[in-house]
Amino acid sequence: MPGTYIQPEFRVKIDYDKCHKCGRCVQQCGWGVYSFNERPIPDDSKCRACHRCVTFCPAHCITIEKNALAYKDNDNWTVDARKAIWRQAETGGVLLTSMGNPRPYPRIFDHLLLDACQVTNPSIDPLREPMELRTYLGRKPDAVSVEADGAGGYRLAPNGGMTANIQLDAPIIFSPMSYGSVSLNVHKSLAMAAQRLGTLMNTGEGGLHADLYPYQDRVIVQVASGRFGVDPEYLGRGAAIEIKIGQGAKPGIGGHLPGEKIDKEVSSTRMIPQGTDAISPAPHHDIYSIEDLRQLIYALKEASGYKPVGVKIAAVHNVAAIASGIVRAGADYIYLDGFRGGTGAAPQVIRDHIGIPIEVAIAVVDQRLRDEGIRNHASIVAAGSIRSSADAAKAIALGADVVAIGSAALMALGCHLCQSCHTGCCSWGLTTQKPELTRRLDPEWGAERLVNLVSAWSHEIQEILGALGVNAIESLRGSRERLRSVGLDAQMNAVLGVKPVGM
Amino acid sequence: MTAQRPRYAEEAPYKIHGGCGLMGLCDESGTLMSGEDAILAMAIQHDRGNGLGGGFAGYGIYPEFPDHFAFHMMYHDVRAKEDAEALFDEYFVVDLAEPMPTRPVKRITDAPLLWRYFLNPHPRKLEEAESSAEDYVVKAVMTINATVDGAFVASSGKNMGVFKGVGYPEEIGHYFRLEEYAAHTWTGHNRFPTNTPGWWGGAHPFALLDWTIVHNGEISSYGINSRYLETFGYKCTLGTDTEVAAYLFDLMLRRHKLPLELACKALASPLWEEIDRMPAAERELMRSLRAVYGPAMLNGPFAIVLGFNGGMVALNDRIKLRPLVAARTGSVVMVASEESAIRAVMDSPDKVWTPKAGEPTVARVAGMDWPIHGDLHLSPTEVSCAVTGTETSCDFEEARA
C-alpha cells in the first residue's frame, strides 16, 4: 500500500546549469526539503512554498511551481476536499492549519469604495497641511465638565475629563501573538516598533519576557484562559490589559502549544514547566457568564491601579449583543476579531467555517453601541485580515477606532503565508522556537520593517483623509456617509449602514 | 396629512451641497442700526449666492414688544394660516397679529403668506403644562411645523426676527423693508445651493427661539457628526450641515453646559501639536475636550455666525478653508465672508483682521445676559423636531419619553 494518496502540492525546480552547488538551500529550508548529494536534491512533498530557499539562493536558480497534476474535474469534490479525506483516512485526526481563513468567502472591504472631495468642498494636501491620526484608546466620558479657573478661563472639573486612555500616534496596533507561538525576536521587533511608532504591541497569551520590559509602556498584556505568565507584576507592567475570550480564526475553542516549543525561556515566561504542553481551555473557567466577565474586568482594574481593560472576542453571529454586554460590564475597549483573523494553529474545520466578517462585526457593534448611547464608553479595535491601509480606512469609516494587524506584521518580517506555523519549522524564524531558525530574524531589522509598514500605511491613510477633505482621523471614524458599496445586496447595505454607489 | 405642500424634507431628500456668503454686524453698546447696512453687506457679496436663498436675522427690532415671543410665520395658503391661528388662539395670548410689511420686488415671486404674531403663552395652559415658557414655545413650534400642513415658523424668539426667502439677499431685504427695522445685531446670508430648492423655509438663518445660525460651508465630517448626534436623540432629517451645527451647539451649550468658547474649541479643535504645547491645565482640558468631542468636530470648510439676543459668535473651520474677515469700529464688530462687505459698511474701520482658524470672534452686547438659551429643558428629539419641522424627526412618543 502507498504511504499516502496525497501528491505534493508544489514542484521544486532547480536549474542545475546555474546552481553553484553551495548548499545554501539545504541550510535555509526549515522543512527539510533538500538533501545534498553533489547537488541539492529536493523532496517536493515537504515544500510549503515559503520561498526561503528561493530568496536566499545566490544563483536564483530555484523556482517553485504548483504541481500541475490533473485531477478528474469535479466542482463539488474539490481537490482540497479529496485531499482532506485522504489525510483524515490516514491519520484519524483533526486537520490542523494556521494563519487566516483562505477560502473564497466574499471580501466585503473589496465591495466598499471611499469618497473624495470635488468642487463643493476642497480636498486637503497632506504634504502641505497637518493631517492628524492621533487616537485615544479607552473609555471616554459622556461629556466634559469644566469649572472657572479664576483667571477668566476654564479648567477641568474634578473627574470632568478623560482618564486612563492610551495615546496612539496612528490608529494601527499590533495583534496579540504569543511568545511561544512566535519567537522572542518577533516579540522584540514588535515591541521596538510599537515604541518608535507610538502605538501598541500585544503579548498574546504567553506572558511578557523580561527582554520586553523596556518597552512595557507600549505593550498590552493579555490574560487568556490559560493565564500563562499572569501575576500582579505582569498586570502592573502593561499599558493596558486585555482579556482574551476568543480569536477570529478559532472562535469558541482553546489553544495548544506543544511541549517541544516550551523551551527554558518560554517556560519561564509562561510560568509553566519546561517541555509540558501549554493548554488554554476553550472558556475561561471563571467566566461562564457576562457577570463573571464583569468581575474579572474589575479584578484586573483593581489589581493594576485602574489601567484600561479590554476584551477580545471573535466576531460571531450575535456579536452586537455580546459587545454591548461587554461594554456594560466595564471594558474600556472591545477587540473584534473577524473570521479571517490569523492563528498559529487551529483546526481547519473551525478556521474555515466559523465566525462572521469583520466588516459586518464593526458595523453592527458600532451601531448597537450608538443605539444604546454607550459608544463612547469603549473603543472598538478591529482585526481579522486588515490587508492594507485601504482596509484600515474602510474599517475606521465603518466605526472602528483602531485596527490591529497580525498577519500583515508577520509578512513585514518575512512571512510568506505558507500556513504552516503549527509545525514549528518556520524557515523565516518567526513561528518557531528552534534557535537556528529564530536567530534568522534580527529584532532591530524587524522593527525597522514594521515601522516602515505602519508609517507607509499611515501616510496612505493621510492621503485618503486629504482626499475626503478632512484633516483628522476622528472625522472619518464612523462616517459611513463617506463609503458606498458596489455589488452588495440591499440587505447587506442595510446591515453595514452604507448606501450603494449612485445614492 | 397630505404631502402636497413643501417641507424641508421634500427639499432635501439627500445631503445638500453648496456654498454661501454671510455677514454679522453687532454694536456691543446696544445701539440700534438700520437694516440698510445689513442689506448693503450682502448686496456687495451678491456673487456668493445664486438667487436660490437669502435671509437676515435682526435682534432688538421689536422694542414695542420686548417681552413677547415674536412668531414669523410662512403659510402656503389661507387654510394653513387658519389652522395655525387656531393653535395660537388655543395655546397663546396673541397681542398683535399682522401681515409682514413687504414691498413688491421685481424678482421676488411665489412668496408664501407672511404673517407675524406677538404672543405669550396662555397663563393657565402654561401652568398646566408645568414647563418653562421657552419649553412651551418650542413645543408649539414643533407642533405647528409638524402637524399644520403648509405652515412654517421662521422664527420664534423675543425681540428678534428672521426674514428669509428665495431670492438674492438684497432682494429679500428690500422685500421685507429691512431698512425700517433697527437692530443691535444683524446676521445675513446668501445661499448657493447646488440643488434646486424652491421653498422659502429652506433659506438661512435657521432659528430656534432667539438663536439663529447662518452658515457657509460644507461639513465633510457630516456623516459622523450626524451619527454622533443621533446617539443623543437628535434626528438629522434635513441633510444640511447647518442643522448639524445647530444641534451641536444645543448639545454642548445647553445639555452639556459647556461655555461658548469651549464649545467653539470642540467644533473647530486646535491641532494636537498646538494642544501638546499648551500649559498643563489647559492641555489636559483640551485633550479631553478633543478626545470626547472628536465626533462632534466640524471638519471641512465652514464659516458660521451664531446670533442671539446677547450678541453673536463667528467661527471658522480649523484650517480656515472658508473666508471670514472681521473688523471693529468703536463698539461695532462686523464679520463677513469678504472684506469688501466690511469696507462697504464701515468707512474707516479701526481694525480689520482675519480671524485665525478655529478662533471664535465674539461680540457681546453690553448689559445682556448669557447664557443664550433661557429656561429650556427639551429633549434632543424635540429640538430636532422644532428646528426642522419634518414629520420624520418628530416621534412624539419618543419625545415624551
PDB file of N, CA and C in Angstrom, chain B residues 129-170:
ATOM      1  N   ALA B 129     -49.111  73.007  31.837  1.00  0.00           N
ATOM      2  CA  ALA B 129     -48.025  72.278  31.159  1.00  0.00           C
ATOM      3  C   ALA B 129     -46.845  72.036  32.097  1.00  0.00           C
ATOM      4  N   GLU B 130     -46.808  72.756  33.202  1.00  0.00           N
ATOM      5  CA  GLU B 130     -45.713  72.617  34.168  1.00  0.00           C
ATOM      6  C   GLU B 130     -44.351  72.695  33.487  1.00  0.00           C
ATOM      7  N   SER B 131     -44.219  73.645  32.583  1.00  0.00           N
ATOM      8  CA  SER B 131     -42.918  73.796  31.938  1.00  0.00           C
ATOM      9  C   SER B 131     -42.577  75.274  31.849  1.00  0.00           C
ATOM     10  N   SER B 132     -41.336  75.540  31.483  1.00  0.00           N
ATOM     11  CA  SER B 132     -40.928  76.928  31.308  1.00  0.00           C
ATOM     12  C   SER B 132     -41.581  77.478  30.048  1.00  0.00           C
ATOM     13  N   ALA B 133     -41.643  78.809  29.954  1.00  0.00           N
ATOM     14  CA  ALA B 133     -42.231  79.433  28.777  1.00  0.00           C
ATOM     15  C   ALA B 133     -41.457  79.038  27.522  1.00  0.00           C
ATOM     16  N   GLU B 134     -40.127  78.909  27.652  1.00  0.00           N
ATOM     17  CA  GLU B 134     -39.317  78.562  26.487  1.00  0.00           C
ATOM     18  C   GLU B 134     -39.665  77.164  25.974  1.00  0.00           C
ATOM     19  N   ASP B 135     -39.768  76.224  26.905  1.00  0.00           N
ATOM     20  CA  ASP B 135     -40.137  74.865  26.506  1.00  0.00           C
ATOM     21  C   ASP B 135     -41.505  74.859  25.832  1.00  0.00           C
ATOM     22  N   TYR B 136     -42.398  75.602  26.420  1.00  0.00           N
ATOM     23  CA  TYR B 136     -43.776  75.672  25.917  1.00  0.00           C
ATOM     24  C   TYR B 136     -43.787  76.193  24.480  1.00  0.00           C
ATOM     25  N   VAL B 137     -42.999  77.244  24.250  1.00  0.00           N
ATOM     26  CA  VAL B 137     -42.962  77.848  22.916  1.00  0.00           C
ATOM     27  C   VAL B 137     -42.337  76.881  21.909  1.00  0.00           C
ATOM     28  N   VAL B 138     -41.246  76.243  22.303  1.00  0.00           N
ATOM     29  CA  VAL B 138     -40.587  75.344  21.351  1.00  0.00           C
ATOM     30  C   VAL B 138     -41.513  74.172  21.004  1.00  0.00           C
ATOM     31  N   LYS B 139     -42.240  73.692  22.002  1.00  0.00           N
ATOM     32  CA  LYS B 139     -43.173  72.596  21.704  1.00  0.00           C
ATOM     33  C   LYS B 139     -44.258  73.051  20.746  1.00  0.00           C
ATOM     34  N   ALA B 140     -44.688  74.292  20.897  1.00  0.00           N
ATOM     35  CA  ALA B 140     -45.702  74.819  19.979  1.00  0.00           C
ATOM     36  C   ALA B 140     -45.120  74.931  18.569  1.00  0.00           C
ATOM     37  N   VAL B 141     -43.870  75.392  18.478  1.00  0.00           N
ATOM     38  CA  VAL B 141     -43.203  75.496  17.172  1.00  0.00           C
ATOM     39  C   VAL B 141     -43.169  74.129  16.505  1.00  0.00           C
ATOM     40  N   MET B 142     -42.801  73.156  17.329  1.00  0.00           N
ATOM     41  CA  MET B 142     -42.704  71.784  16.850  1.00  0.00           C
ATOM     42  C   MET B 142     -44.047  71.284  16.341  1.00  0.00           C
ATOM     43  N   THR B 143     -45.085  71.543  17.107  1.00  0.00           N
ATOM     44  CA  THR B 143     -46.418  71.073  16.732  1.00  0.00           C
ATOM     45  C   THR B 143     -46.867  71.726  15.427  1.00  0.00           C
ATOM     46  N   ILE B 144     -46.633  73.025  15.331  1.00  0.00           N
ATOM     47  CA  ILE B 144     -47.062  73.721  14.115  1.00  0.00           C
ATOM     48  C   ILE B 144     -46.293  73.185  12.902  1.00  0.00           C
ATOM     49  N   ASN B 145     -44.975  73.102  13.051  1.00  0.00           N
ATOM     50  CA  ASN B 145     -44.173  72.658  11.908  1.00  0.00           C
ATOM     51  C   ASN B 145     -44.521  71.246  11.485  1.00  0.00           C
ATOM     52  N   ALA B 146     -44.831  70.422  12.444  1.00  0.00           N
ATOM     53  CA  ALA B 146     -45.039  69.006  12.120  1.00  0.00           C
ATOM     54  C   ALA B 146     -46.475  68.701  11.748  1.00  0.00           C
ATOM     55  N   THR B 147     -47.413  69.395  12.322  1.00  0.00           N
ATOM     56  CA  THR B 147     -48.799  68.943  12.125  1.00  0.00           C
ATOM     57  C   THR B 147     -49.667  69.920  11.338  1.00  0.00           C
ATOM     58  N   VAL B 148     -49.261  71.177  11.242  1.00  0.00           N
ATOM     59  CA  VAL B 148     -50.087  72.100  10.457  1.00  0.00           C
ATOM     60  C   VAL B 148     -49.525  72.138   9.036  1.00  0.00           C
ATOM     61  N   ASP B 149     -50.256  71.505   8.180  1.00  0.00           N
ATOM     62  CA  ASP B 149     -49.786  71.345   6.817  1.00  0.00           C
ATOM     63  C   ASP B 149     -49.640  72.699   6.134  1.00  0.00           C
ATOM     64  N   GLY B 150     -48.460  72.972   5.586  1.00  0.00           N
ATOM     65  CA  GLY B 150     -48.266  74.207   4.830  1.00  0.00           C
ATOM     66  C   GLY B 150     -47.929  75.411   5.693  1.00  0.00           C
ATOM     67  N   ALA B 151     -47.672  75.197   6.993  1.00  0.00           N
ATOM     68  CA  ALA B 151     -47.279  76.320   7.849  1.00  0.00           C
ATOM     69  C   ALA B 151     -45.865  76.085   8.343  1.00  0.00           C
ATOM     70  N   PHE B 152     -45.090  77.166   8.441  1.00  0.00           N
ATOM     71  CA  PHE B 152     -43.725  77.022   8.933  1.00  0.00           C
ATOM     72  C   PHE B 152     -43.371  78.229   9.789  1.00  0.00           C
ATOM     73  N   VAL B 153     -42.744  77.948  10.940  1.00  0.00           N
ATOM     74  CA  VAL B 153     -42.329  79.018  11.837  1.00  0.00           C
ATOM     75  C   VAL B 153     -40.902  79.409  11.461  1.00  0.00           C
ATOM     76  N   ALA B 154     -40.733  80.619  10.946  1.00  0.00           N
ATOM     77  CA  ALA B 154     -39.395  81.048  10.538  1.00  0.00           C
ATOM     78  C   ALA B 154     -38.582  81.488  11.737  1.00  0.00           C
ATOM     79  N   SER B 155     -39.223  82.111  12.723  1.00  0.00           N
ATOM     80  CA  SER B 155     -38.519  82.414  13.967  1.00  0.00           C
ATOM     81  C   SER B 155     -39.530  82.604  15.079  1.00  0.00           C
ATOM     82  N   SER B 156     -39.048  82.491  16.304  1.00  0.00           N
ATOM     83  CA  SER B 156     -39.973  82.448  17.440  1.00  0.00           C
ATOM     84  C   SER B 156     -39.378  83.053  18.704  1.00  0.00           C
ATOM     85  N   GLY B 157     -38.341  83.889  18.564  1.00  0.00           N
ATOM     86  CA  GLY B 157     -37.680  84.435  19.753  1.00  0.00           C
ATOM     87  C   GLY B 157     -38.262  85.779  20.175  1.00  0.00           C
ATOM     88  N   LYS B 158     -37.739  86.266  21.285  1.00  0.00           N
ATOM     89  CA  LYS B 158     -38.202  87.569  21.782  1.00  0.00           C
ATOM     90  C   LYS B 158     -37.381  88.696  21.164  1.00  0.00           C
ATOM     91  N   ASN B 159     -38.079  89.741  20.773  1.00  0.00           N
ATOM     92  CA  ASN B 159     -37.418  90.956  20.307  1.00  0.00           C
ATOM     93  C   ASN B 159     -36.434  90.678  19.164  1.00  0.00           C
ATOM     94  N   MET B 160     -36.776  89.719  18.330  1.00  0.00           N
ATOM     95  CA  MET B 160     -35.916  89.388  17.183  1.00  0.00           C
ATOM     96  C   MET B 160     -36.794  88.797  16.095  1.00  0.00           C
ATOM     97  N   GLY B 161     -36.207  88.643  14.924  1.00  0.00           N
ATOM     98  CA  GLY B 161     -36.964  88.014  13.857  1.00  0.00           C
ATOM     99  C   GLY B 161     -36.064  87.590  12.716  1.00  0.00           C
ATOM    100  N   VAL B 162     -36.532  86.607  11.970  1.00  0.00           N
ATOM    101  CA  VAL B 162     -35.820  86.120  10.800  1.00  0.00           C
ATOM    102  C   VAL B 162     -36.617  86.503   9.561  1.00  0.00           C
ATOM    103  N   PHE B 163     -35.922  87.038   8.576  1.00  0.00           N
ATOM    104  CA  PHE B 163     -36.535  87.451   7.314  1.00  0.00           C
ATOM    105  C   PHE B 163     -35.805  86.705   6.211  1.00  0.00           C
ATOM    106  N   LYS B 164     -36.472  85.757   5.607  1.00  0.00           N
ATOM    107  CA  LYS B 164     -35.742  84.981   4.610  1.00  0.00           C
ATOM    108  C   LYS B 164     -36.661  84.481   3.514  1.00  0.00           C
ATOM    109  N   GLY B 165     -36.059  84.111   2.388  1.00  0.00           N
ATOM    110  CA  GLY B 165     -36.871  83.621   1.286  1.00  0.00           C
ATOM    111  C   GLY B 165     -36.016  83.227   0.105  1.00  0.00           C
ATOM    112  N   VAL B 166     -36.686  82.923  -0.994  1.00  0.00           N
ATOM    113  CA  VAL B 166     -35.990  82.538  -2.211  1.00  0.00           C
ATOM    114  C   VAL B 166     -35.723  83.783  -3.038  1.00  0.00           C
ATOM    115  N   GLY B 167     -34.454  84.065  -3.262  1.00  0.00           N
ATOM    116  CA  GLY B 167     -34.060  85.266  -3.989  1.00  0.00           C
ATOM    117  C   GLY B 167     -32.669  85.642  -3.546  1.00  0.00           C
ATOM    118  N   TYR B 168     -32.101  86.694  -4.117  1.00  0.00           N
ATOM    119  CA  TYR B 168     -30.832  87.209  -3.610  1.00  0.00           C
ATOM    120  C   TYR B 168     -31.108  87.959  -2.310  1.00  0.00           C
ATOM    121  N   PRO B 169     -30.154  87.994  -1.408  1.00  0.00           N
ATOM    122  CA  PRO B 169     -30.432  88.587  -0.088  1.00  0.00           C
ATOM    123  C   PRO B 169     -30.848  90.053  -0.171  1.00  0.00           C
ATOM    124  N   GLU B 170     -30.237  90.810  -1.095  1.00  0.00           N
ATOM    125  CA  GLU B 170     -30.614  92.225  -1.157  1.00  0.00           C
ATOM    126  C   GLU B 170     -32.059  92.362  -1.604  1.00  0.00           C
TER     127      GLU B 170
END
